[in-house]
Amino acid sequence: MASFDKKLSSILVKAGCVTKEQSEEYLAQAQAAGKKLSVILVEKQALTQDVLLGVIATEANLAPVDLNKVKVAPEVSQILPEEVATSYGVVPLDKIGDFLTVAVVNPFDVLKLDDIRIITGCELRTVVALEAQVEAVLAELYKSVEGRVDEMLGGFDEDNVELSENKQENDGAEMDLTAVSDGAAPVVKMINKIIFDAVTAKASDIHIEPFEHKVLVRFRKDGSLIKVFEPPKRLQNSMVSRLKIMSKLDIAEKRKPQDGKFQMKLGKQKIDFRVSTLPVVWGEKVVLRILDSSNLALDIKDLGFESKCMEDYLWACAQPYGKILVTGPTGSGKSTTLYSAIKHISSPDINIVTVEDPVEYTMEGINQVPISNARGLTFAAALRSILRQDPDVILLGEIRDKETIEIATKAALTGHLVLSTLHTNDAPSTITRMIDMGLDPFMVASSVLVIAAQRLAKRICKTCREPIEVPIERLIELGLPKVDIDAHEGDKTFYRAVGCSKCANGYKGRFALLETLRMTDSVKRMIIAGESVMELKKFAVEEEGMITLRRAGLRNAMRGVTSIEEVLRCSMAD
């Protein structure tokens, strides 16, 4: 508002209300007292409120309004988030059709008025009001919302919750969220509580979803979305704006998706969040991915893979050069598996460099490069630079295009161990995917060490699970070989999920299923000969002993780790 005070000073001099010397003196007094010029003028009785308002309205060619005589309907507060209204000094007065009447303190800031127009999606009818009245009306307008939010928050204590600036982007300054929320909207406390509850519940994602008459907040826990609560519909825009401010996104942009990030400090624990906004029919949906490094099991032997799969994976990690690929859909635990391999390989005499979009977990002693498409730092560009950095091991967050896979393959063939991910359904189909991306079959066979397809399955709750009988014929029909059944003849018990107070619908926690295809000489010859995926898979299972995802899942069901229903949900039939 400093610029508005200067503007107001020149307007008053122009109107003959004060002399230039008086205006400069009042400006100095306002600056010294930390008050607005309009407040100082009224306090010093240099001008009355009516005269001051009339001068501003005349200069702006807008109608003045006395907010003390105007009653604003509470539902109008839904149109404009409180943080935006307070920051811009704007009171939404009435809405008829696509026209929104707003009272503003500074009618000369056309950029802010354009922001309001974009945020609300309405054409503006602007009137002028005094700042003291605007502040009073805003406090009253949003007060009714605060009571309802306080009920939701209960006894939530924010003393150990802080928002940290992204240290990769600035000097690492931190802002205490409690200081922000003391005099601000209850929305700030609500966002803090949502984040705190999600981290405490060990959720992986937070979904804030707008619908016609409600807003849903859901957590993704153990792979499933769970409804947490419904905040008031009128808080929808305020919640989105708060998250955009935390993530340094454009709060005025509502028509395009945006991506950002921020860091929270809960006690001594620092947690990173990736934020994605998406315009939907009834507003903007926001999803927060929680990147909690304390949940990252980096010991490769704790991943719980089948012995054959673990043997293949460790063998590949021990090789001096070549390519290790982990495949699967988003959220299948690929990053954890790759990080575990890096931790297993890491030693003081090895130079390890990663290229990630974004860097999900920071690791001591590892050179991690964050991708920035806006600055031209793509996977391919970063990889080319890394190869001039004398690396021994390279981790690529994802292979997305022909250029990246060609550079990665050449690196794997010239003395570097390269680890990366692809989005394919199983291990054998990854070979076809690489050939489709432009690689020669000979290059695929020569560069790849092992392909690991991965899924995450839910662990059945040991407190409430119930044993069931499953006929041998049914197991064989599902894909469990007779040899596995015979090997566990006296030690196999199947369970079904029930559900209790200690779990979510009968499951608690998740574990990884792995399917590994090792590049033996026989498999390489089949790839070069152009054999089909089906032939490759059949040979790998029958001759090389490859354990498929379905078979690995059924083995775990037989051990009582999960249920047959969960195995069928997360794996395809062989």
XYZ file of C-alpha atoms in Angstrom:
574
model
C 0.000 0.000 0.000
C 3.048 2.335 0.089
C 2.516 3.139 -3.592
C -1.154 3.887 -2.910
C -0.174 6.320 -0.127
C 2.020 8.231 -2.609
C -0.783 8.194 -5.158
C -3.270 9.411 -2.542
C -0.883 12.182 -1.491
C -0.617 13.522 -5.042
C -4.417 13.293 -5.486
C -5.021 15.336 -2.325
C -2.538 18.001 -3.425
C -4.159 18.116 -6.871
C -7.623 18.512 -5.275
C -6.366 21.304 -3.042
C -7.144 19.446 0.169
C -3.557 19.777 1.443
C -0.408 21.539 0.335
C 2.583 19.661 -1.047
C 4.532 20.370 2.164
C 1.647 19.083 4.317
C 1.307 15.936 2.211
C 5.028 15.172 2.589
C 4.790 15.736 6.338
C 1.766 13.423 6.683
C 3.505 10.774 4.565
C 6.541 10.915 6.853
C 4.318 10.605 9.937
C 2.497 7.624 8.436
C 5.783 5.906 7.626
C 7.192 6.567 11.103
C 4.019 5.280 12.809
C 3.678 2.300 10.486
C 0.166 3.401 9.537
C -1.651 4.171 6.309
C -1.777 7.780 5.121
C -5.589 7.734 5.187
C -5.543 6.770 8.871
C -3.084 9.559 9.752
C -5.129 12.167 7.858
C -8.287 11.261 9.783
C -6.454 11.017 13.134
C -4.869 14.452 12.648
C -8.273 15.796 11.581
C -6.768 17.054 8.362
C -9.700 15.508 6.478
C -12.944 13.781 7.359
C -13.616 10.245 6.158
C -16.356 11.494 3.821
C -14.092 14.055 2.165
C -11.264 11.538 1.823
C -13.549 8.952 0.249
C -15.075 11.560 -2.077
C -11.675 12.710 -3.355
C -10.550 9.135 -4.139
C -13.862 8.281 -5.832
C -13.798 11.457 -7.937
C -10.235 10.824 -9.123
C -11.021 7.181 -9.973
C -14.385 8.141 -11.521
C -16.100 5.487 -9.405
C -18.983 5.559 -6.931
C -18.080 5.742 -3.219
C -19.743 3.429 -0.696
C -20.134 3.600 3.072
C -19.665 -0.013 4.154
C -21.165 0.779 7.559
C -24.515 1.077 5.785
C -24.156 -2.001 3.560
C -25.072 -5.555 4.627
C -23.045 -8.222 2.849
C -24.575 -11.701 2.542
C -22.287 -14.405 4.076
C -22.590 -16.611 0.975
C -20.762 -13.932 -1.037
C -17.600 -14.836 0.888
C -17.454 -18.084 -1.131
C -16.727 -16.099 -4.273
C -13.362 -14.731 -3.150
C -10.858 -16.490 -0.834
C -10.292 -14.576 2.393
C -6.511 -14.467 1.941
C -6.949 -12.818 -1.459
C -9.616 -10.405 -0.217
C -7.480 -9.362 2.763
C -4.259 -9.080 0.753
C -5.857 -7.036 -2.035
C -8.152 -4.949 0.192
C -11.321 -6.062 -1.581
C -14.815 -6.777 -0.245
C -17.168 -8.812 -2.493
C -20.512 -7.066 -2.073
C -22.946 -8.722 -4.466
C -23.086 -11.006 -7.487
C -25.708 -10.875 -10.217
C -25.118 -13.210 -13.122
C -21.504 -12.852 -14.217
C -21.121 -9.414 -12.653
C -19.492 -9.076 -9.229
C -19.654 -5.815 -7.302
C -16.531 -5.241 -5.187
C -15.509 -2.473 -2.845
C -11.799 -1.656 -3.115
C -9.378 0.435 -1.115
C -7.047 1.124 -4.035
C -9.003 1.485 -7.293
C -5.865 2.486 -9.223
C -4.130 -0.916 -9.063
C -5.475 -2.371 -12.304
C -3.220 -5.446 -12.099
C -4.783 -6.545 -8.821
C -8.248 -5.929 -10.217
C -7.333 -8.126 -13.186
C -6.254 -10.850 -10.734
C -9.614 -10.589 -8.961
C -11.379 -10.851 -12.314
C -9.437 -14.030 -13.176
C -9.840 -15.607 -9.712
C -13.600 -15.052 -9.597
C -14.291 -15.542 -13.307
C -16.595 -12.496 -13.160
C -16.753 -9.065 -14.699
C -16.180 -6.466 -11.980
C -18.300 -3.525 -10.945
C -15.968 -1.504 -8.744
C -16.833 0.953 -5.975
C -14.497 2.712 -3.523
C -14.431 2.274 0.255
C -12.170 3.343 3.108
C -9.568 0.877 4.348
C -10.747 0.814 7.979
C -14.256 -0.125 6.848
C -12.941 -2.770 4.443
C -10.913 -4.417 7.209
C -13.889 -4.391 9.594
C -16.271 -5.880 7.025
C -13.802 -8.616 6.002
C -13.318 -9.625 9.637
C -17.076 -9.875 10.130
C -17.732 -11.530 6.760
C -15.448 -14.490 7.392
C -16.077 -14.789 11.126
C -18.944 -17.277 10.704
C -16.644 -19.587 8.787
C -14.060 -19.539 11.578
C -16.414 -20.999 14.173
C -17.196 -24.038 12.040
C -13.538 -24.614 11.237
C -12.571 -24.369 14.910
C -14.965 -27.231 15.609
C -13.173 -29.339 13.002
C -9.757 -28.423 14.319
C -10.655 -29.319 17.880
C -7.573 -29.055 20.065
C -5.073 -29.122 17.210
C -1.738 -27.669 18.372
C 0.537 -26.165 15.695
C 3.495 -25.433 17.956
C 5.700 -28.007 16.213
C 4.586 -27.241 12.657
C 6.675 -24.980 10.432
C 6.809 -24.200 6.730
C 10.329 -24.214 5.302
C 11.206 -22.440 2.100
C 12.615 -24.661 -0.659
C 16.345 -24.627 -0.002
C 17.166 -25.528 -3.561
C 15.558 -22.312 -4.758
C 16.551 -19.732 -2.137
C 18.622 -19.030 0.958
C 16.809 -21.547 3.163
C 14.801 -19.080 5.265
C 12.001 -20.595 7.307
C 8.556 -19.235 8.172
C 6.683 -20.275 11.285
C 3.159 -21.289 10.281
C 1.790 -20.449 13.724
C 2.835 -16.834 13.238
C 0.978 -16.720 9.940
C -2.184 -18.276 11.298
C -2.645 -16.337 14.526
C -4.375 -13.371 12.926
C -5.204 -14.833 9.542
C -7.894 -17.050 8.171
C -8.803 -20.317 9.888
C -8.017 -21.894 6.521
C -4.302 -21.709 7.372
C -4.851 -23.787 10.503
C -7.042 -26.192 8.579
C -4.369 -26.790 5.914
C -1.787 -27.307 8.662
C -4.015 -29.855 10.363
C -4.751 -31.717 7.129
C -1.025 -32.025 6.442
C -0.236 -32.972 10.032
C -2.933 -35.673 10.095
C -1.790 -37.078 6.737
C 1.830 -37.375 7.848
C 0.798 -38.883 11.191
C -1.355 -41.451 9.355
C 1.604 -42.254 7.041
C -0.454 -41.340 3.967
C 1.312 -41.052 0.619
C -1.001 -38.436 -0.939
C -3.569 -35.792 0.040
C -6.498 -35.120 -2.322
C -8.609 -31.958 -2.029
C -11.515 -32.376 -4.447
C -14.240 -29.811 -5.249
C -17.775 -30.895 -6.166
C -20.966 -28.943 -6.779
C -22.123 -28.721 -3.172
C -19.167 -30.002 -1.164
C -15.398 -30.358 -0.882
C -13.794 -33.709 -0.062
C -10.436 -34.263 1.630
C -9.084 -37.772 1.134
C -5.800 -39.477 2.067
C -4.175 -42.265 0.077
C -2.996 -44.824 2.595
C -1.588 -48.235 1.650
C -2.698 -47.596 -1.923
C -6.368 -46.832 -1.141
C -8.126 -43.467 -0.865
C -9.831 -42.836 2.472
C -12.279 -39.975 3.063
C -11.138 -37.817 5.982
C -13.701 -35.007 6.205
C -15.695 -32.384 4.292
C -14.685 -28.756 4.935
C -17.269 -26.035 4.225
C -17.794 -25.432 0.508
C -17.123 -21.733 1.005
C -13.533 -22.548 2.049
C -12.752 -24.250 -1.256
C -11.070 -21.285 -2.964
C -9.294 -20.223 0.221
C -7.786 -23.687 0.704
C -6.528 -23.779 -2.879
C -5.109 -20.256 -2.580
C -3.311 -21.124 0.652
C -1.655 -24.167 -0.921
C -0.681 -22.112 -3.977
C 0.923 -19.495 -1.749
C 2.855 -22.186 0.139
C 4.015 -23.694 -3.177
C 4.831 -20.300 -4.754
C 2.267 -20.794 -7.527
C 0.161 -18.150 -9.296
C -3.012 -17.757 -7.236
C -4.695 -15.838 -10.061
C -4.247 -18.673 -12.585
C -7.227 -21.014 -12.320
C -7.557 -22.237 -15.891
C -4.270 -24.134 -16.243
C -2.679 -26.956 -14.228
C 0.249 -25.908 -12.029
C 2.979 -27.810 -10.219
C 4.965 -26.707 -7.202
C 6.561 -27.896 -3.990
C 7.227 -26.880 -0.404
C 8.759 -28.310 2.743
C 7.170 -28.746 6.159
C 8.929 -29.209 9.463
C 6.994 -31.265 12.007
C 9.024 -31.243 15.184
C 12.503 -32.315 14.099
C 11.249 -34.085 10.970
C 11.425 -32.317 7.602
C 9.028 -33.528 4.924
C 8.825 -32.461 1.283
C 5.555 -32.082 -0.616
C 4.919 -32.033 -4.359
C 1.793 -30.040 -5.247
C -0.312 -30.406 -8.388
C -3.398 -28.334 -9.223
C -5.892 -29.293 -11.928
C -8.945 -27.325 -13.142
C -12.099 -29.443 -12.883
C -15.802 -28.667 -13.343
C -16.412 -27.243 -9.858
C -13.067 -25.540 -9.200
C -9.488 -26.731 -8.836
C -8.452 -30.124 -7.507
C -5.208 -30.192 -5.528
C -3.098 -33.289 -4.887
C -0.127 -33.264 -2.522
C 2.430 -36.092 -2.769
C 4.105 -36.631 0.618
C 7.803 -37.401 0.325
C 8.714 -38.590 3.808
C 12.275 -39.947 3.829
C 11.676 -41.605 7.219
C 9.353 -44.067 5.442
C 12.076 -45.006 2.943
C 13.527 -48.462 3.649
C 16.953 -48.242 2.038
C 18.332 -51.644 3.040
C 17.949 -53.723 -0.089
C 17.636 -56.923 1.932
C 14.597 -55.540 3.769
C 12.518 -55.219 0.591
C 11.180 -58.774 0.932
C 11.725 -59.973 -2.631
C 11.649 -63.661 -3.528
C 15.107 -65.233 -3.198
C 15.489 -65.724 -6.981
C 14.501 -62.101 -7.642
C 16.843 -60.798 -4.939
C 19.673 -62.896 -6.374
C 19.125 -61.438 -9.871
C 18.899 -57.876 -8.552
C 22.029 -58.112 -6.381
C 23.941 -59.739 -9.245
C 23.109 -56.792 -11.512
C 24.087 -54.264 -8.823
C 27.502 -55.936 -8.551
C 28.308 -55.522 -12.272
C 30.747 -52.751 -13.336
C 28.600 -51.551 -16.229
C 25.259 -52.184 -17.909
C 21.640 -51.140 -17.414
C 19.213 -52.051 -14.622
C 15.563 -51.223 -15.365
C 12.722 -51.205 -12.841
C 9.295 -51.055 -14.470
C 5.738 -50.585 -13.297
C 2.941 -48.016 -12.981
C 3.108 -44.800 -10.982
C 3.142 -45.497 -7.250
C 4.495 -49.051 -7.509
C 7.582 -48.373 -5.396
C 10.128 -48.107 -8.222
C 11.954 -45.164 -6.618
C 12.380 -47.042 -3.330
C 13.849 -50.042 -5.141
C 16.271 -47.846 -7.098
C 17.317 -45.852 -4.026
C 17.933 -49.115 -2.190
C 20.215 -50.257 -5.002
C 22.104 -46.950 -4.884
C 22.530 -47.272 -1.109
C 23.778 -50.848 -1.589
C 26.269 -49.822 -4.290
C 27.436 -46.580 -2.658
C 30.997 -46.388 -1.342
C 33.627 -43.610 -0.957
C 35.528 -44.728 -4.075
C 32.505 -44.545 -6.441
C 31.048 -41.416 -8.063
C 27.244 -41.752 -8.139
C 25.108 -39.133 -9.918
C 21.299 -39.103 -10.181
C 18.973 -37.174 -12.515
C 15.453 -36.877 -11.103
C 12.214 -35.004 -11.737
C 11.977 -33.978 -8.986
C 14.536 -35.171 -6.414
C 12.217 -37.142 -4.119
C 14.651 -38.042 -1.327
C 18.066 -36.536 -0.675
C 20.881 -38.995 0.064
C 24.195 -38.270 1.745
C 27.218 -38.624 -0.536
C 25.153 -38.807 -3.760
C 25.197 -36.041 -6.415
C 21.521 -35.463 -7.214
C 20.476 -33.283 -10.171
C 16.894 -31.904 -10.297
C 15.360 -31.620 -13.761
C 14.107 -28.171 -14.815
C 12.400 -28.103 -18.217
C 11.837 -24.358 -17.871
C 15.618 -23.839 -17.825
C 16.278 -26.403 -20.549
C 17.694 -29.002 -18.149
C 15.957 -32.094 -19.526
C 16.851 -35.724 -18.816
C 18.839 -35.932 -22.055
C 20.662 -32.622 -21.485
C 21.500 -33.512 -17.887
C 22.683 -36.977 -18.889
C 25.023 -35.558 -21.526
C 26.559 -33.240 -18.927
C 26.829 -35.994 -16.337
C 28.886 -38.145 -18.684
C 31.538 -35.400 -18.589
C 31.533 -35.546 -14.769
C 33.414 -38.868 -14.604
C 30.544 -40.928 -13.104
C 30.696 -44.604 -12.159
C 26.978 -45.087 -11.483
C 24.088 -43.065 -12.976
C 20.487 -43.129 -11.776
C 17.929 -41.745 -14.245
C 14.547 -41.029 -12.673
C 12.749 -42.103 -15.835
C 13.465 -42.882 -19.485
C 10.855 -40.940 -21.442
C 12.058 -40.556 -25.019
C 14.308 -41.893 -27.757
C 17.119 -39.408 -27.100
C 17.355 -40.283 -23.414
C 17.306 -44.051 -23.958
C 19.991 -43.806 -26.648
C 22.331 -41.789 -24.417
C 21.627 -44.092 -21.436
C 22.358 -47.180 -23.567
C 25.650 -45.759 -24.846
C 26.603 -44.912 -21.265
C 25.820 -48.482 -20.186
C 28.005 -49.840 -22.989
C 30.953 -47.553 -22.213
C 31.708 -48.490 -18.627
C 28.856 -46.997 -16.578
C 26.244 -48.723 -14.451
C 22.905 -47.086 -15.331
C 19.722 -47.523 -13.271
C 16.371 -46.227 -14.493
C 12.624 -46.833 -14.798
C 10.107 -47.436 -17.566
C 6.317 -47.722 -17.553
C 5.548 -51.260 -18.764
C 3.274 -54.054 -17.540
C 5.867 -56.763 -16.998
C 9.554 -57.523 -17.501
C 9.454 -59.193 -20.975
C 7.299 -56.428 -22.526
C 9.983 -53.896 -21.543
C 12.172 -55.292 -24.308
C 9.503 -54.551 -26.921
C 9.009 -51.091 -25.425
C 12.713 -50.247 -25.813
C 12.757 -51.483 -29.412
C 9.624 -49.397 -30.135
C 11.456 -46.349 -28.716
C 14.092 -46.775 -31.425
C 16.780 -49.059 -29.969
C 18.269 -51.804 -32.098
C 17.563 -55.293 -30.621
C 21.309 -55.926 -30.450
C 21.772 -52.757 -28.344
C 18.988 -53.890 -26.005
C 20.532 -57.327 -25.542
C 24.041 -55.913 -25.080
C 23.266 -53.140 -22.612
C 20.609 -54.519 -20.242
C 21.625 -56.570 -17.194
C 18.242 -57.195 -15.596
C 14.654 -55.956 -15.933
C 12.584 -55.891 -12.759
C 8.801 -55.411 -12.947
C 7.322 -54.279 -9.637
C 3.966 -53.889 -7.888
C 2.948 -52.965 -4.351
C 0.524 -55.318 -2.582
C -1.239 -54.710 0.729
C -0.269 -56.690 3.815
C -3.177 -58.396 5.477
C -3.855 -57.304 9.066
C -2.628 -59.987 11.464
C -5.063 -58.857 14.154
C -8.321 -59.559 12.331
C -7.446 -61.925 9.452
C -9.389 -65.169 9.232
C -8.012 -68.471 7.850
C -9.764 -70.007 4.843
C -9.481 -73.199 2.824
C -8.433 -72.892 -0.825
C -8.576 -76.039 -3.032
C -5.348 -77.000 -4.790
C -7.186 -76.938 -8.115
C -8.096 -73.297 -7.528
C -4.467 -72.384 -6.766
C -3.227 -74.050 -9.942
C -5.967 -72.297 -11.904
C -4.826 -68.935 -10.507
C -1.228 -69.549 -11.586
C 0.570 -71.153 -8.627
C 2.709 -74.078 -9.897
C 2.313 -77.505 -8.299
C 5.965 -77.395 -7.262
C 5.293 -74.353 -5.018
C 2.260 -76.036 -3.474
C 4.225 -79.211 -2.745
C 7.128 -77.226 -1.247
C 4.732 -75.701 1.332
C 2.540 -78.758 1.834
C 2.700 -78.674 5.623
C 3.176 -74.940 5.954
C 0.532 -73.054 3.999
C -2.393 -71.080 5.360
C -4.547 -68.690 3.381
C -6.397 -65.820 5.016
C -9.154 -63.397 4.089
C -9.244 -59.746 5.094
C -11.862 -58.776 7.691
C -11.202 -55.301 9.085
C -10.743 -53.931 12.597
C -9.865 -50.739 14.461
C -6.140 -51.275 13.818
C -6.309 -51.495 10.025
C -8.011 -50.175 6.894
C -10.507 -52.719 5.546
C -8.403 -55.655 6.687
C -5.011 -54.464 5.421
C -2.130 -52.640 7.095
C 1.028 -51.661 5.238
C 2.362 -52.740 1.853
C 5.165 -54.872 0.419
C 6.762 -55.238 -3.009
C 6.260 -57.973 -5.572
C 9.113 -58.316 -8.048
C 9.480 -60.110 -11.360
C 13.062 -60.199 -12.665
C 14.214 -61.056 -16.187
C 17.969 -61.608 -16.241
C 19.767 -61.113 -19.564
C 21.343 -64.528 -19.967
C 23.002 -65.565 -23.237
C 19.891 -67.504 -24.259
C 17.587 -64.554 -23.627
C 19.946 -62.245 -25.554
C 19.894 -64.577 -28.559
C 16.078 -64.610 -28.537
C 15.956 -60.789 -28.444
C 18.374 -60.457 -31.369
C 16.372 -63.087 -33.281
C 13.224 -60.984 -32.824
C 11.225 -63.487 -30.751
C 7.817 -62.307 -29.482
C 7.101 -61.211 -25.934
C 5.055 -64.360 -25.310
C 7.928 -66.595 -26.414
C 10.381 -64.650 -24.273
C 8.143 -64.902 -21.209
C 7.503 -68.625 -21.751
C 11.226 -69.331 -22.095
C 12.135 -67.190 -19.071
C 9.579 -68.975 -16.869
C 10.209 -72.535 -18.049
C 13.958 -72.456 -18.697
C 15.357 -69.576 -16.639
C 13.131 -69.954 -13.568
C 11.643 -66.454 -13.737
C 9.049 -65.866 -11.009
C 6.147 -63.813 -12.360
C 4.316 -61.123 -10.393
C 1.238 -63.354 -10.039
C 3.331 -66.290 -8.788
C 5.233 -64.075 -6.316
C 1.922 -62.742 -5.008
C 0.391 -66.211 -4.576
C 3.499 -67.362 -2.730
C 3.023 -64.502 -0.273
C -0.677 -65.329 0.063
C 0.327 -68.910 0.905
C 2.628 -67.570 3.636
C -0.194 -65.479 5.128
C 1.364 -62.127 4.126
C -1.588 -61.051 1.970
C -4.875 -62.357 0.601
C -5.655 -64.018 -2.717
C -8.088 -61.159 -3.507
C -5.267 -58.634 -3.131
C -2.962 -60.688 -5.370
C -5.650 -60.788 -8.072
C -6.126 -57.026 -7.733
C -2.483 -56.038 -8.227
C -1.218 -58.622 -10.751
C -2.215 -59.884 -14.170
C -2.797 -63.562 -14.948
C 0.142 -65.409 -16.510
